Amino acid sequence: MVQIDTNKCTGCRACVKICPDGFEVTEKKAVLKNSSAECIDEAVAACPVGAIISDSNLWRQAKPVIPARGGRRKKQGRGGGRRR
């Protein structure tokens, strides 16, 4: 299943350039012509605003990205080292 969020769509035509068999732009918004076109996933990935939603990218829409934790550990003690 493929859907287009018309509130997000800017009419940039990136989807049409990648997948002319699957999309067209009407009234400055992308419109799905053929949901079974082989290039749909490439058009989904090419959309700069994420307005095209397909079954293959629903996991990106549903799960937030959690940043990894890491880096150096904080030193114990007062710091500063030894003075002479």
CSV table of C-alpha atoms in Angstrom, one decimal:
chain,number,residue,atom,x,y,z
A,1,MET,CA,0.0,0.0,0.0
A,2,VAL,CA,1.3,3.5,-0.9
A,3,GLN,CA,-0.1,6.8,0.4
A,4,ILE,CA,0.9,10.4,-0.2
A,5,ASP,CA,0.7,12.9,2.7
A,6,THR,CA,-0.6,15.9,0.8
A,7,ASN,CA,0.1,18.1,3.7
A,8,LYS,CA,3.8,17.3,3.5
A,9,CYS,CA,4.1,17.2,-0.3
A,10,THR,CA,5.7,20.2,-1.8
A,11,GLY,CA,5.2,19.3,-5.5
A,12,CYS,CA,9.0,19.1,-6.1
A,13,ARG,CA,8.5,16.3,-8.7
A,14,ALA,CA,11.4,14.1,-7.3
A,15,CYS,CA,9.0,11.1,-7.3
A,16,VAL,CA,8.0,11.7,-10.9
A,17,LYS,CA,11.7,12.0,-12.0
A,18,ILE,CA,12.5,8.7,-10.3
A,19,CYS,CA,9.3,6.9,-11.0
A,20,PRO,CA,7.3,8.4,-13.9
A,21,ASP,CA,5.2,5.2,-14.2
A,22,GLY,CA,4.1,5.4,-10.6
A,23,PHE,CA,3.5,9.2,-9.9
A,24,GLU,CA,2.4,12.4,-11.5
A,25,VAL,CA,1.9,15.9,-10.2
A,26,THR,CA,-1.5,17.4,-10.3
A,27,GLU,CA,-2.3,20.8,-8.8
A,28,LYS,CA,1.2,21.0,-7.3
A,29,LYS,CA,0.8,17.7,-5.4
A,30,ALA,CA,2.0,14.2,-6.2
A,31,VAL,CA,-0.6,11.7,-7.2
A,32,LEU,CA,-0.2,8.0,-7.3
A,33,LYS,CA,-0.8,6.6,-10.8
A,34,ASN,CA,0.3,3.0,-10.4
A,35,SER,CA,1.0,1.5,-7.0
A,36,SER,CA,2.5,-1.6,-8.5
A,37,ALA,CA,5.3,0.2,-10.4
A,38,GLU,CA,8.7,-1.3,-9.7
A,39,CYS,CA,10.3,2.0,-8.9
A,40,ILE,CA,8.0,3.0,-6.0
A,41,ASP,CA,10.5,2.2,-3.3
A,42,GLU,CA,13.1,4.4,-5.0
A,43,ALA,CA,10.7,7.3,-5.2
A,44,VAL,CA,9.8,6.8,-1.5
A,45,ALA,CA,13.5,7.1,-0.7
A,46,ALA,CA,14.0,10.1,-3.0
A,47,CYS,CA,11.2,12.2,-1.5
A,48,PRO,CA,13.0,15.0,0.4
A,49,VAL,CA,10.1,15.7,2.8
A,50,GLY,CA,9.0,12.1,3.5
A,51,ALA,CA,5.5,12.6,2.0
A,52,ILE,CA,5.3,9.2,0.4
A,53,ILE,CA,4.5,6.4,2.8
A,54,SER,CA,4.6,2.7,1.7
A,55,ASP,CA,4.4,-0.6,3.6
A,56,SER,CA,8.2,-0.9,3.1
A,57,ASN,CA,8.9,2.3,5.0
A,58,LEU,CA,6.2,2.2,7.7
A,59,TRP,CA,8.8,1.1,10.3
A,60,ARG,CA,10.6,4.4,9.8
A,61,GLN,CA,7.4,6.3,10.5
A,62,ALA,CA,6.5,4.4,13.6
A,63,LYS,CA,9.8,4.1,15.5
A,64,PRO,CA,11.7,7.1,16.8
A,65,VAL,CA,15.4,7.1,16.4
A,66,ILE,CA,17.2,6.8,19.8
A,67,PRO,CA,20.7,8.2,19.8
A,68,ALA,CA,23.5,5.9,21.0
A,69,ARG,CA,25.2,6.6,24.2
A,70,GLY,CA,28.9,6.3,24.5
A,71,GLY,CA,32.1,8.3,24.6
A,72,ARG,CA,34.6,8.7,27.4
A,73,ARG,CA,33.8,7.9,31.0
A,74,LYS,CA,34.0,10.7,33.5
A,75,LYS,CA,37.2,10.5,35.7
A,76,GLN,CA,36.8,9.8,39.3
A,77,GLY,CA,38.4,12.1,41.9
A,78,ARG,CA,39.1,15.8,42.0
A,79,GLY,CA,41.1,15.9,38.8
A,80,GLY,CA,44.0,18.2,38.1
A,81,GLY,CA,46.7,15.7,38.5
A,82,ARG,CA,49.8,16.1,40.6
A,83,ARG,CA,51.6,19.4,41.0
A,84,ARG,CA,55.3,19.9,41.6
